Coordinates of C-alpha atoms in Angstrom, one line a residue:
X1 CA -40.6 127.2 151.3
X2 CA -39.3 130.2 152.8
X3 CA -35.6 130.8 151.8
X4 CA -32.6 131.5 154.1
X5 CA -31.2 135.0 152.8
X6 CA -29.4 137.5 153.2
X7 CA -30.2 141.0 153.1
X8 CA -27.2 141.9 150.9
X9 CA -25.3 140.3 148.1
X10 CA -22.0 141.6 149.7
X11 CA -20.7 143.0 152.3
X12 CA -17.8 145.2 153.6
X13 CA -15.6 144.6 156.0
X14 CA -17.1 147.2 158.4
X15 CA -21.0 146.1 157.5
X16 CA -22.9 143.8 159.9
X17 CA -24.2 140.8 158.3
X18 CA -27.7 140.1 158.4
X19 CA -30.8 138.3 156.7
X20 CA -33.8 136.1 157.3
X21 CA -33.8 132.9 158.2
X22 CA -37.3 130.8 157.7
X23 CA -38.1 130.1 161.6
X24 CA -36.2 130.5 164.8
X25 CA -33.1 128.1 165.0
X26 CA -29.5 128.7 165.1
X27 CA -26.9 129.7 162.8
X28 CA -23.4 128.1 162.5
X29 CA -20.9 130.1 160.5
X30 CA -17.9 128.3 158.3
X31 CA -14.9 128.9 157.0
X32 CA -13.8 126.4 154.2
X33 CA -15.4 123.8 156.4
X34 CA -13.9 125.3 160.0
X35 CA -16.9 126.3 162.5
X36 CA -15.8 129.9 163.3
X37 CA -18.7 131.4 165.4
X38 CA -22.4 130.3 166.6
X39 CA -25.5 132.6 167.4
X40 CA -29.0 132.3 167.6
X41 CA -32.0 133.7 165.7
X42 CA -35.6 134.2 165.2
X43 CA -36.6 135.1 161.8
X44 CA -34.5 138.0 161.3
X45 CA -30.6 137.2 162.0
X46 CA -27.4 139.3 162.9
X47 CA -24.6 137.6 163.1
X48 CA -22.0 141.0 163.3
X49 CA -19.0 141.6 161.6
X50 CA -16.2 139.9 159.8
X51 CA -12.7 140.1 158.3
X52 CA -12.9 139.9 154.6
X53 CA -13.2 136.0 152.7
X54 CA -15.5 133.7 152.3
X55 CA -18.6 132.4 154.0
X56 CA -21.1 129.7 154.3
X57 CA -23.7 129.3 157.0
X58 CA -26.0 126.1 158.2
X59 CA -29.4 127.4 159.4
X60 CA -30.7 124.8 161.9
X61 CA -34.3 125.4 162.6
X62 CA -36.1 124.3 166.1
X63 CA -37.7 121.5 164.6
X64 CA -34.8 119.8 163.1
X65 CA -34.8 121.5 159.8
X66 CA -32.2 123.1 158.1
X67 CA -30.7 125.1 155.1
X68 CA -27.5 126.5 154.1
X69 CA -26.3 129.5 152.4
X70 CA -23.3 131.7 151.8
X71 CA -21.6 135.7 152.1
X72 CA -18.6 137.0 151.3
X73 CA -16.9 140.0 153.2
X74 CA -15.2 142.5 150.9
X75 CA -13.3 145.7 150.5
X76 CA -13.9 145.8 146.5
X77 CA -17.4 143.1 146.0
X78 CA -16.0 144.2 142.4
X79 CA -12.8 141.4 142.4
X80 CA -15.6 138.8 142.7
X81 CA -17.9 139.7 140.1
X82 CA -21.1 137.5 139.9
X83 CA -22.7 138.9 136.6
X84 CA -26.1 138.6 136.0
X85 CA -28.5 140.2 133.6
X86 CA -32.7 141.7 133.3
X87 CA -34.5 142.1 130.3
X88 CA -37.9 143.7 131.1
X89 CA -38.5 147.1 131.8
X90 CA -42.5 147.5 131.4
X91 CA -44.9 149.0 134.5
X92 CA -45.9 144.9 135.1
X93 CA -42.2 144.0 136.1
X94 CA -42.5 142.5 140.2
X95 CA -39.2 144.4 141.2
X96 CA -39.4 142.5 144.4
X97 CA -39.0 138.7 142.2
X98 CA -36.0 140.1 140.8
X99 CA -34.2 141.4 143.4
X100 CA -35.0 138.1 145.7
X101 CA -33.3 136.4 142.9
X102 CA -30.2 138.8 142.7
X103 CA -30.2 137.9 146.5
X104 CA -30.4 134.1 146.6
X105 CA -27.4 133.9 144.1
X106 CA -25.2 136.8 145.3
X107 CA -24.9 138.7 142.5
X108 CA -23.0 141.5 142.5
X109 CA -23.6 143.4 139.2
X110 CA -26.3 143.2 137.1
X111 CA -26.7 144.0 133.0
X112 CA -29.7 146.0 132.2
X113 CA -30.3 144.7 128.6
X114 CA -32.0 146.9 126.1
X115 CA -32.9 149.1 128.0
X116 CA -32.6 152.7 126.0
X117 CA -34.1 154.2 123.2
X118 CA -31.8 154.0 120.6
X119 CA -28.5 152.3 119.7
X120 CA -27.8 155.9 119.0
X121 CA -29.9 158.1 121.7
X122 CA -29.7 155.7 125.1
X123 CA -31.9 158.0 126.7
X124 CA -35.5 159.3 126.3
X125 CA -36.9 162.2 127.3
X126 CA -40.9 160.5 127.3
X127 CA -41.3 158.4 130.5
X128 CA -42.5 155.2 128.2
X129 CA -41.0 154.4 125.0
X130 CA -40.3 151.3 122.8
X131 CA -36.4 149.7 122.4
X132 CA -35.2 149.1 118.8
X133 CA -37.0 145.9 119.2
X134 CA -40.5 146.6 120.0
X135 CA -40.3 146.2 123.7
X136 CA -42.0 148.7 126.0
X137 CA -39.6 150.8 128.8
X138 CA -40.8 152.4 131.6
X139 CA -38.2 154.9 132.5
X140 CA -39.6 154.6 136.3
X141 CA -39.4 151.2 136.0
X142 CA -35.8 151.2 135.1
X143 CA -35.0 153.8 137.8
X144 CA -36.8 151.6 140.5
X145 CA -34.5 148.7 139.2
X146 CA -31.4 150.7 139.5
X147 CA -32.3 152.0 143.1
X148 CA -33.4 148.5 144.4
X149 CA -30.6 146.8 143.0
X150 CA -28.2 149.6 144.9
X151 CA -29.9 149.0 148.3
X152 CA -28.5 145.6 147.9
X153 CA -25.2 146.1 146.9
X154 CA -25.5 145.3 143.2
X155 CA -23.9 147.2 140.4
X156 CA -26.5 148.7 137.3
X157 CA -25.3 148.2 134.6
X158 CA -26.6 149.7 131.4
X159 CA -26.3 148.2 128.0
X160 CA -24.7 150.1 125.3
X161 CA -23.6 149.2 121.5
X162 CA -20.5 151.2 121.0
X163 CA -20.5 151.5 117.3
X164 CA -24.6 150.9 116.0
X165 CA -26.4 153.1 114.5
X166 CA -30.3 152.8 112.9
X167 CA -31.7 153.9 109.2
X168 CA -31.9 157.4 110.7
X169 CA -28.6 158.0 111.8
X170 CA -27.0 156.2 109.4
X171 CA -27.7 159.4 107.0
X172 CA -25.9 161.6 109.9
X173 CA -22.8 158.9 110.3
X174 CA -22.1 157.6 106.9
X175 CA -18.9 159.4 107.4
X176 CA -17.7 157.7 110.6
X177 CA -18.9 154.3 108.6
X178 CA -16.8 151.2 108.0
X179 CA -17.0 150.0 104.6
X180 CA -15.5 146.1 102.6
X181 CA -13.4 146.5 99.6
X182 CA -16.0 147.1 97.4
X183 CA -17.8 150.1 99.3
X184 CA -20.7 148.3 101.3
X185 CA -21.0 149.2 104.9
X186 CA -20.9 146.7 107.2
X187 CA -24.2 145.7 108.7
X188 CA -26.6 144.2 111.5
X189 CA -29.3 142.4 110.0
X190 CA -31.8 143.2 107.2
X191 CA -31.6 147.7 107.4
X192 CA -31.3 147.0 111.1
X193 CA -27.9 148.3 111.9
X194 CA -24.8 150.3 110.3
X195 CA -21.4 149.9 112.0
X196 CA -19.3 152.7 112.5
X197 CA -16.1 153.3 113.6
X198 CA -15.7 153.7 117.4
X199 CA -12.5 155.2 117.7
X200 CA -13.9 158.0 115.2
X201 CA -13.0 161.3 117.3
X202 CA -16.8 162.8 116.5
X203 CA -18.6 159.2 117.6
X204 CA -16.4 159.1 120.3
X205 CA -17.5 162.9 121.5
X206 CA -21.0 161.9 120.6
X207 CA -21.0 158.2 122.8
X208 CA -19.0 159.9 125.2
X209 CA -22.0 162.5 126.4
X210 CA -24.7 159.5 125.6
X211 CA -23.1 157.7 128.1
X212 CA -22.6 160.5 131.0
X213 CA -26.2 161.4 130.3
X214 CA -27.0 157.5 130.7
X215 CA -24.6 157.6 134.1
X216 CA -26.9 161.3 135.2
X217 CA -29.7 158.9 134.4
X218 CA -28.6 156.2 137.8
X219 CA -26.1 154.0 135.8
X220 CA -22.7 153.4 137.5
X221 CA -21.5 151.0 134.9
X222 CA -21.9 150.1 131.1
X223 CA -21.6 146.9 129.4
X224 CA -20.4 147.9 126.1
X225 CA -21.0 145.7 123.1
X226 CA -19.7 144.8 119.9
X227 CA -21.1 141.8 117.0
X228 CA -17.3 140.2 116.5
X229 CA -17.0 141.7 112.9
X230 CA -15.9 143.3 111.5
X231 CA -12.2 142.6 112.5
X232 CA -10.8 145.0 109.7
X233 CA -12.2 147.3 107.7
X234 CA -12.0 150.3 105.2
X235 CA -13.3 154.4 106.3
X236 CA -15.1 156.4 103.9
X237 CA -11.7 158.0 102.5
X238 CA -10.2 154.0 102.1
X239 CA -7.8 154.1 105.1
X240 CA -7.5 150.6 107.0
X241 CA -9.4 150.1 110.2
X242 CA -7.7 147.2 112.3
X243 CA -10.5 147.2 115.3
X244 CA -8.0 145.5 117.9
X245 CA -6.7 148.8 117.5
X246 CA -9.6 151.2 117.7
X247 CA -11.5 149.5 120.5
X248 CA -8.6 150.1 123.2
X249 CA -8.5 153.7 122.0
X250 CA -12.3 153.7 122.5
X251 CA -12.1 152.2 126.3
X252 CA -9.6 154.2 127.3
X253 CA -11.4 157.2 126.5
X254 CA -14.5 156.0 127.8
X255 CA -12.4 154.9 130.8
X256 CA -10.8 158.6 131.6
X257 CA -14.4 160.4 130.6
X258 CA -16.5 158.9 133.0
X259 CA -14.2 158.0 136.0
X260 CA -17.0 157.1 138.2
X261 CA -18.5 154.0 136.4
X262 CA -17.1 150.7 135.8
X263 CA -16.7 149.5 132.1
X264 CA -17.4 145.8 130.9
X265 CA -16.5 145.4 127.3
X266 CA -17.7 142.4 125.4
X267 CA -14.7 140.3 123.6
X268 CA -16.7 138.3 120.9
X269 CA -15.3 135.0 121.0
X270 CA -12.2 135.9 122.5
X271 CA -11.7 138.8 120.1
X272 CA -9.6 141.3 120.5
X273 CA -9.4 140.1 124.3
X274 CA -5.1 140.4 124.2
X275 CA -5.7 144.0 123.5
X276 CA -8.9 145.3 125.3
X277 CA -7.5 143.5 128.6
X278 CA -4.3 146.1 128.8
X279 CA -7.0 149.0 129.2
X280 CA -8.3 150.6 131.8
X281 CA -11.5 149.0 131.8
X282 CA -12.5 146.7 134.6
X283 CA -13.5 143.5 133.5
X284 CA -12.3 140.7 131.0
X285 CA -15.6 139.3 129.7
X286 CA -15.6 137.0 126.5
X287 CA -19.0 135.8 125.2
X288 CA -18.2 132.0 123.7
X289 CA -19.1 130.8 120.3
X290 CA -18.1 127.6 118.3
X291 CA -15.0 126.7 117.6
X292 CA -14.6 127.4 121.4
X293 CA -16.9 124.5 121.7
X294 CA -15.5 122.0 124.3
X295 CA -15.1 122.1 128.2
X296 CA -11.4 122.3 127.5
X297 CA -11.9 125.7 125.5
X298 CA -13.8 127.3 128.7
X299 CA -10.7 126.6 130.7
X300 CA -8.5 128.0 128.0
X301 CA -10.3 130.9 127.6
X302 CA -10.3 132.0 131.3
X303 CA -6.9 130.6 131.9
X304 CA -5.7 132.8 128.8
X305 CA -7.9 136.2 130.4
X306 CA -6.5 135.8 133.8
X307 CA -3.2 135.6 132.5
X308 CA -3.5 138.7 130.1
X309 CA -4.9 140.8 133.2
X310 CA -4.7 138.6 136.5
X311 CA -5.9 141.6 138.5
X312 CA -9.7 141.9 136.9
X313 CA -12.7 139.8 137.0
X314 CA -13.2 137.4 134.3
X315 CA -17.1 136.7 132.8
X316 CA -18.0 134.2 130.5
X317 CA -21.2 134.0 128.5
X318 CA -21.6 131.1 127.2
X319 CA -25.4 130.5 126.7
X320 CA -27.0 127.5 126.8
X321 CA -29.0 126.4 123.7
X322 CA -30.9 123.1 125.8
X323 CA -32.8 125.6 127.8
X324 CA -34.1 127.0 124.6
X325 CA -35.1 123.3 123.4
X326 CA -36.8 121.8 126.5
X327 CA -39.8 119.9 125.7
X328 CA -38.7 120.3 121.7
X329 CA -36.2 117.1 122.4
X330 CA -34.3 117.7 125.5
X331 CA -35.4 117.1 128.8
X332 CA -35.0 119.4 131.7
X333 CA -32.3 117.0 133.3
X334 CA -30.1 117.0 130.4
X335 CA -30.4 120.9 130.5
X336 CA -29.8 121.1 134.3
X337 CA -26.6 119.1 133.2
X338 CA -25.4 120.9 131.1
X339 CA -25.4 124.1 133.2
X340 CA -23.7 122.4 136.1
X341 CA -20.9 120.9 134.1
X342 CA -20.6 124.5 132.2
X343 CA -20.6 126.2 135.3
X344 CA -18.3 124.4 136.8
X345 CA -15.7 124.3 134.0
X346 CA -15.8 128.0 134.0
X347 CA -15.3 129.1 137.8
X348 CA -13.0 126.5 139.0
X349 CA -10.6 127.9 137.1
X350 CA -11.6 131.5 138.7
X351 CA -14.1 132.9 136.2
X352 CA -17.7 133.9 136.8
X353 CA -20.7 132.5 133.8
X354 CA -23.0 135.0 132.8
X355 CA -26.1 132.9 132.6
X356 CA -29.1 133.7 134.8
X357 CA -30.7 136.7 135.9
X358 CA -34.4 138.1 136.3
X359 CA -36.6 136.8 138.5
X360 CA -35.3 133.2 137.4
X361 CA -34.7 133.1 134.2
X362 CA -31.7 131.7 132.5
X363 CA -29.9 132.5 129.0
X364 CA -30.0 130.6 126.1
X365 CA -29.8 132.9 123.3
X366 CA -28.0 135.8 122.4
X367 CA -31.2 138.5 122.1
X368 CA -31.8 137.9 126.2
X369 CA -35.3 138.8 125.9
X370 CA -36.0 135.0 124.6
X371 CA -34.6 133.4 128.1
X372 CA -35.9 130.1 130.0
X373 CA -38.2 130.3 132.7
X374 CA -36.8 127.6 134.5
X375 CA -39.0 125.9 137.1
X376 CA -38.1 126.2 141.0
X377 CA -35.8 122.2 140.8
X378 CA -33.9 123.9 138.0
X379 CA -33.3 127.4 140.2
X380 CA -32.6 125.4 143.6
X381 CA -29.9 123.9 141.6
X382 CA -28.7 126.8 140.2
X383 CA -28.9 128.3 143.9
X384 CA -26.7 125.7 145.2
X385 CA -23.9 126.6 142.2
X386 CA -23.8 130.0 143.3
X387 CA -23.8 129.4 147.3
X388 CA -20.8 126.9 146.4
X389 CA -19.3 129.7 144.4
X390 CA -19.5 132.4 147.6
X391 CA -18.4 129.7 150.6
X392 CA -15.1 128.9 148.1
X393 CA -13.9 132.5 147.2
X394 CA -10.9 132.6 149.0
X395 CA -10.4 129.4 146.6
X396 CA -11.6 130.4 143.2
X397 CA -10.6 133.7 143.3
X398 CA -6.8 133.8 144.7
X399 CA -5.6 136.2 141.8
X400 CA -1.4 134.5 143.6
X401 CA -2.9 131.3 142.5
X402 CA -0.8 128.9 139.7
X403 CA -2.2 126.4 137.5
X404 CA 0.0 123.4 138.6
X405 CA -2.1 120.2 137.5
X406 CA 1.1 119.5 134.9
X407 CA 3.8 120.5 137.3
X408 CA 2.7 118.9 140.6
X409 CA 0.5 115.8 139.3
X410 CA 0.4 113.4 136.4
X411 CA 3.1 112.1 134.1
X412 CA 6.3 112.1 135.7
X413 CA 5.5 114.4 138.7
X414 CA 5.4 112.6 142.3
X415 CA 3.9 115.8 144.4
X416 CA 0.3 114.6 143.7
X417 CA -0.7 111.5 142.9
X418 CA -4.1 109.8 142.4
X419 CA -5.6 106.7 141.9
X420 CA -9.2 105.1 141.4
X421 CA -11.0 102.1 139.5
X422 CA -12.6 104.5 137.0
X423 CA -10.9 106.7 134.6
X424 CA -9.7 110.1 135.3
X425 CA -7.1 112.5 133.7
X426 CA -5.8 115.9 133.8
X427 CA -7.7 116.8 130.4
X428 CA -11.9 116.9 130.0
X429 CA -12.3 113.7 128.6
X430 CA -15.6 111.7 127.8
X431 CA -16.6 108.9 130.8
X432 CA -13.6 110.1 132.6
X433 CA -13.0 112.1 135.9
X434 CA -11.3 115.6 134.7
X435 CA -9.0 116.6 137.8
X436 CA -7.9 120.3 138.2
X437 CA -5.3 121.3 140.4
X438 CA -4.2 125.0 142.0
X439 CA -1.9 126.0 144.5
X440 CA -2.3 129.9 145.8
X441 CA -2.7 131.1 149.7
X442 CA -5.3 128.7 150.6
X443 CA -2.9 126.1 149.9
X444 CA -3.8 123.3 146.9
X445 CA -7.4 123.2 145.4
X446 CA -8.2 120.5 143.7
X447 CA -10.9 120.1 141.2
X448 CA -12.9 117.1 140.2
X449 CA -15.0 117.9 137.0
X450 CA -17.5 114.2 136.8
X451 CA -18.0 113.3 133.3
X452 CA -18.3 110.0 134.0
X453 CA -21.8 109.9 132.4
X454 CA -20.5 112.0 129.5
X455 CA -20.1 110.9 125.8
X456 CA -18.7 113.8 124.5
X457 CA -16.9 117.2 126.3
X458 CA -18.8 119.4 123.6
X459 CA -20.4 122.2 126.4
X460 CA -23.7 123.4 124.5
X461 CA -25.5 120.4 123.7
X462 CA -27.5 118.3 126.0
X463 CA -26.0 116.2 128.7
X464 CA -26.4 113.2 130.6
X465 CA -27.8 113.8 134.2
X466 CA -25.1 113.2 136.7
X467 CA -25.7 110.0 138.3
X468 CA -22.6 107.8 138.4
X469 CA -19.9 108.3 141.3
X470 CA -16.4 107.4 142.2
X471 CA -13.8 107.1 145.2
X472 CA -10.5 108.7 144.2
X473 CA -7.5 108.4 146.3
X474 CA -5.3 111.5 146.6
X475 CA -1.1 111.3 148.3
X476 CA 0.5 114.0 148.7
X477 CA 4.6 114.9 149.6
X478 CA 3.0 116.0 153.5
X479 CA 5.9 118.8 153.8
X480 CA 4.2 122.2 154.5
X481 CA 0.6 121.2 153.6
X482 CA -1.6 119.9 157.0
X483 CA -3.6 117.1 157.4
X484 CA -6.7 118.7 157.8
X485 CA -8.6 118.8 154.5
X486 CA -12.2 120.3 153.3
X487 CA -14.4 119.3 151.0
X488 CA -17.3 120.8 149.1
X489 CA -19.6 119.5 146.2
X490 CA -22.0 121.1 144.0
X491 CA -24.9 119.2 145.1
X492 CA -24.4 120.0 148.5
X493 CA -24.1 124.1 148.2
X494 CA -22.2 125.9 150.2
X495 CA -21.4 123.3 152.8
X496 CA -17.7 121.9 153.2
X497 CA -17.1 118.8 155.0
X498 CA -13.4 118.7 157.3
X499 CA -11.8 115.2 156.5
X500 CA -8.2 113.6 158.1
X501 CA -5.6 112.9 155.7
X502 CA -3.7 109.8 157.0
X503 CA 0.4 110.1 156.7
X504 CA 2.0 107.1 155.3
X505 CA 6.3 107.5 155.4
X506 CA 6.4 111.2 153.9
X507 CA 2.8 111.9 152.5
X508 CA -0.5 112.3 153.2
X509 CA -3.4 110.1 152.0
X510 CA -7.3 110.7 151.5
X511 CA -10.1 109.3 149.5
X512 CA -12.7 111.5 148.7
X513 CA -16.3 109.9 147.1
X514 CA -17.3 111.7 143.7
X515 CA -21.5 112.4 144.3
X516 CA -22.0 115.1 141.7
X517 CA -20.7 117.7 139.2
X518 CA -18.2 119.0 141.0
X519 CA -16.4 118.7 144.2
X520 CA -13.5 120.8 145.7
X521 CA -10.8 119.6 147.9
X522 CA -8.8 121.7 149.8
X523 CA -5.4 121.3 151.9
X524 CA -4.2 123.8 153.4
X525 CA -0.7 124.8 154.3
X526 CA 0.3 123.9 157.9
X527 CA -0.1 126.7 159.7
X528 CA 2.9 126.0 161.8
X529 CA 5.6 125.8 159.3

């Protein structure tokens, strides 16, 4: 099937949009739901400029046929990260297949995963050369990546750990080293890797120059890693290393040395996210591990990040072990579930998830060079995630937005009321209907969250395909907010449906049918009060 795309992954306000569309047809472009302009195309489409937001197109072919998709228009494509990641760096890698992929799902950055020499030495001066790992780099290869990804609009990013060094250089940093109470250094595996200590002023100088070289090399960003231990620690002359301490001093040199690239830092499990988040770098991204092992621990976690810094992007990466187990007692569905209920418990509340990349693959496993090839079903889905993600930015990503789900609804608030014959509450809750509410510019955003089919809320284990669906009612007090509503659901992409609320004495009513995963609601404020 030949895919509606577009040409870019984002565009600026002053950049004409424009793609490929499978046949000759039409194109109908949306706002939230609201037709906004019409034009028709052959296989190549232009459909001119726009004022920055939020997209979503219906492509309606001559025949009948049709397809959907999304853009966004943006001054900084930064604010509305979509994070995704590579792996492979040999002469075989089909550059094309991954940048089609980077295309169909918008993303806007991508992490180039072991891709240098050394934890040590990033880069090489040999054009081939094998990672710490074993795998085979072509340095063309990576360069070709870089520059195809840039035509797009998407961010390189190169992987670095920030304090890891090998056998070798472990003789040449002992002295930067971080040691327990009883003298042993702190380690990475079997004489894989010795920790030192970032904030050390000579690895700092040394990193420092690794990393302009690596930005000479094409890189305009780093994702900069850490293991999530140690937390403290003693130096080689027994002084007390607290790293919530040392890693902000780290970033914020990093930060003023190499002005021109943006930095990612990875908070292991949340740690030390209250202190990396005040730096200058320009991205909150955790990478989830048990206990943070429920949907409600998602939400927390990006609820907490947004409120630590509500002006940068938000990444989680919270892989999922199912894909790693398909055909070893889980079945693709209950995989495919398990993303979309994942998925959707981390952007509704205005995150992005870290969790596909390549030319298809998704993650599963910390070392991403053992991913899931997932077949084309699984990556339509996916697709569909990502397109509903794009068309409901203005939504999602309202940085003036407010958590009010216990303020406005439930308990003894009367703003927002609902009502159906299955269960549903304001928490994730197994055979329920977990209901999310915001209120920013867009007006309120409601989220319904199906775990109707659930028996548990834990978020990396198999689940039960989505199959059961609901009606719930929705009232509202009707002062300021118009009667005009849109709707969007997971299974159906980037397309939003416009619905009438009905007014009864001071407040609007709707019922909305519950088909999938996830389904937004939207009321707007009235635009003449």
């Amino acid at each position: 099937m030949v895919n509606l795309i577009f040409e870019k992954t984002s565009y600026r306000p002053t950049e004409t949009i424009t793609g490929f569309a499978p046949s000759s047809g039409s194109i109908r472009v949306f706002h939230l739901g609201t037709p906004i302009k019409e034009v028709a195309c052959t296989d190549e489409f232009d459909l001119g400029i726009f004022p920055e937001g939020s997209y979503s197109i219906t492509w309606s072919g001559n025949g009948g046929e049709k397809q959907n998709s999304a853009f966004e228009v943006l001054q900084d494509p930064w604010s509305r990260l979509r994070y995704g990641f590579i792996s492979e760096f040999s002469d075989s890698v089909e550059v094309d297949n991954y940048v089609d992929w980077a295309k169909k799902l918008h993303i806007t950055a991508v992490q180039f995963y072991d891709w240098a020499w050394k934890h040590e030495f990033l880069t090489s001066e040999t054009t081939h050369y094998p990672d710490p790992l074993g795998q085979l780099i072509s340095t063309e290869k990576i360069k070709e990546l870089i520059r195809r990804y840039q035509d797009i609009g998407v961010t390189a990013s190169g992987y670095a750990a920030i304090y890891a060094v090998d056998g070798d250089g472990w003789e040449r940093w002992k002295s930067s080293g971080l040691f327990d109470t009883k003298g042993n250094p702190y380690t990475l595996g079997e004489d894989f890797l010795w920790i030192v200590d970032p904030a050390d002023p000579k690895w700092l100088k040394h990193m420092t120059s690794e990393l302009q070289k690596a930005h000479e090399f094409g890189f305009n960003a780093f994702h900069l890693d850490q293991y999530g231990w140690p937390k403290n620690a003693l130096r080689t002359d027994g002084v007390a290393v607290d790293l919530s301490t040392r890693f902000p001093e780290m970033l914020n040199h990093f930060v003023s040395a190499l002005p021109e690239c943006k930095l990612i830092f990875n908070n292991v499990n949340d740690y030390p996210t209250w202190s990396t988040s005040q730096t200058g770098q320009h991205a909150t991204y955790i990478e989830v591990w048990d206990p943070h092992s429920t949907y409600r621990h998602l939400a927390e976690l990006v609820s907490k990040a947004r409120g630590l810094n509500p002006v940068d992007p938000v990444i989680l990466s919270a892989y999922l072990h199912p894909f790693g187990s398909i055909g070893k007692g889980v079945e693709e569905a209950e995989a495919v579930a398990a993303f979309e209920l994942t998925f959707a418990s981390i952007t509704s509340g205005g995150a992005s998830h870290l969790i596909t990349g390549g030319d298809g693959r998704v993650l599963h496993h910390a070392y991403y060079v053992n991913n899931y090839i997932a077949p084309e079903a699984t990556l339509r889905t996916i697709q569909k995630y990502f397109d509903l993600v794009v068309a409901s930015g203005d939504l999602l990503y309202d940085t003036s937005r407010e958590d009010v789900t216990l303020i406005e609804a439930f308990g003894v608030n009367n703003e927002i009321k609902f009502d159906s014959l299955v269960p549903f509450s304001y928490e994730p809750l197994p055979r329920n209907m977990w209901i999310r509410v915001f209120k920013g510019k867009t007006g309120l955003t409601i989220h319904i969250i199906n775990l109707l089919d659930q028996d548990n809320c834990i978020w990396d284990t198999p689940k039960n395909q989505i199959t059961s669906s609901a009606e719930l009612g929705i009232s509202i007090e009707a002062a300021a907010f118009s009667s005009q509503i849109s709707v969007a659901r997971g299974i159906s992409g980037s397309e939003f449906q416009l619905k009438k609320m009905s007014i009864e004495g001071s407040r609007l009513q709707v019922k909305v049918d519950i088909q999938s995963a996830w389904t937004i609601v939207n009321i707007p404020f009235d635009a003449n009060n």
